[in-house]
Amino acid sequence: MNDERKQKIKDKVTQLLGDKVNADIVSFSLDRVIQSVANYTNIPIEELPPEIDTTITAMCVQLVQTHNWTNGNSDTVNSISEGDVSVNFGSPAEIYAKVQELNSITDDFFVDLNHFRRLQW
């Protein structure tokens, strides 16, 4: 994937998320998603077809929105429990560390990615 193509995806993600998103978060989520897609499809990053760009864009937007990375507060909700009401807060640094463990490919995207997936023997 060349830099121009990656920049177009980044611009689209930023446009869809609006002003409230940090450019570093968009870059990080894009790199994370591209690597996840390449790993899942068994296609090297340089060979990913342009037809997969809209799926990559949607995955980035979902990754950022699902984890509330657009929130400008220094304390972000980490978890909520209903029984005896409990709310846990965490710093962006804690959330950034946890994101390293995440799989950015959800069930919603497996169908799209399976069209491109190469099986290895």
XYZ file of C-alpha atoms in Angstrom:
121
model
C 0.000 0.000 0.000
C 1.591 3.242 -1.087
C 1.636 6.417 1.002
C -0.857 8.238 -1.238
C -3.437 5.482 -0.888
C -2.889 5.269 2.866
C -3.309 9.057 3.161
C -6.645 8.883 1.295
C -7.898 6.289 3.783
C -6.620 8.374 6.709
C -8.375 11.474 5.332
C -11.633 9.555 4.951
C -11.423 8.172 8.507
C -10.739 11.677 9.848
C -13.662 13.058 7.829
C -16.025 10.376 9.139
C -14.952 10.850 12.766
C -14.997 14.643 12.658
C -12.925 17.258 14.464
C -12.887 15.427 17.769
C -10.306 12.827 16.722
C -6.565 13.106 17.248
C -4.372 12.574 14.132
C -2.078 10.231 16.070
C -5.036 8.026 17.003
C -6.140 7.872 13.367
C -2.610 6.932 12.276
C -2.292 4.298 14.977
C -5.688 2.735 14.276
C -5.006 2.712 10.532
C -1.642 0.990 10.971
C -3.211 -1.505 13.369
C -6.096 -2.321 11.032
C -3.909 -2.599 7.926
C -1.608 -5.032 9.724
C -4.573 -7.048 11.015
C -6.097 -7.228 7.536
C -2.781 -8.290 6.002
C -2.329 -10.955 8.672
C -5.868 -12.300 8.288
C -5.900 -12.334 4.490
C -2.322 -13.613 4.164
C -1.653 -10.785 1.699
C 1.447 -8.645 2.211
C 0.611 -5.000 2.976
C 2.166 -3.846 -0.306
C -0.170 -6.186 -2.236
C -3.497 -5.403 -0.536
C -6.012 -4.662 -3.321
C -7.657 -1.217 -3.487
C -11.088 -2.879 -3.287
C -10.418 -3.566 0.395
C -9.916 0.124 1.274
C -13.547 0.775 2.240
C -13.462 -2.167 4.635
C -10.219 -0.862 6.150
C -11.820 2.577 6.517
C -14.893 1.138 8.247
C -12.727 -0.975 10.556
C -10.692 2.086 11.594
C -13.810 4.122 12.317
C -15.299 1.265 14.333
C -12.058 0.740 16.263
C -11.860 4.410 17.265
C -15.568 4.756 18.075
C -15.901 1.470 19.932
C -13.079 2.381 22.271
C -14.172 6.009 22.624
C -10.779 7.328 21.573
C -12.398 10.569 20.425
C -13.119 11.509 24.030
C -10.996 14.484 25.047
C -11.275 13.819 28.787
C -8.236 12.700 30.723
C -10.312 10.060 32.513
C -12.206 7.629 30.341
C -14.642 4.968 31.414
C -12.931 1.561 31.367
C -15.847 -0.557 32.560
C -19.356 -0.322 33.947
C -21.107 -2.909 36.129
C -24.838 -2.925 36.828
C -25.159 -4.895 40.077
C -24.307 -2.447 42.899
C -23.372 0.113 40.199
C -19.645 0.377 39.587
C -17.827 2.646 37.135
C -14.069 2.360 36.584
C -12.043 5.123 34.983
C -8.685 4.878 33.255
C -6.182 7.192 31.683
C -5.540 7.270 27.926
C -2.164 5.628 28.603
C -3.904 2.643 30.200
C -6.310 2.402 27.296
C -3.444 2.630 24.800
C -1.730 -0.272 26.557
C -4.907 -2.359 26.481
C -5.444 -1.733 22.775
C -2.289 -3.719 22.068
C -4.297 -6.789 23.069
C -7.279 -6.072 20.820
C -8.262 -7.849 17.651
C -9.505 -5.119 15.321
C -11.244 -7.643 13.068
C -14.771 -8.187 14.329
C -17.426 -10.586 13.111
C -18.854 -7.801 10.959
C -15.746 -7.724 8.779
C -14.911 -11.411 8.425
C -17.366 -11.792 5.539
C -15.749 -8.930 3.606
C -12.219 -10.080 4.320
C -12.927 -13.709 3.420
C -13.402 -12.630 -0.212
C -9.742 -11.605 -0.301
C -8.246 -14.230 2.001
C -5.527 -16.442 0.617
C -5.204 -19.888 2.091
C -1.700 -21.064 2.842
C -0.554 -24.653 2.661
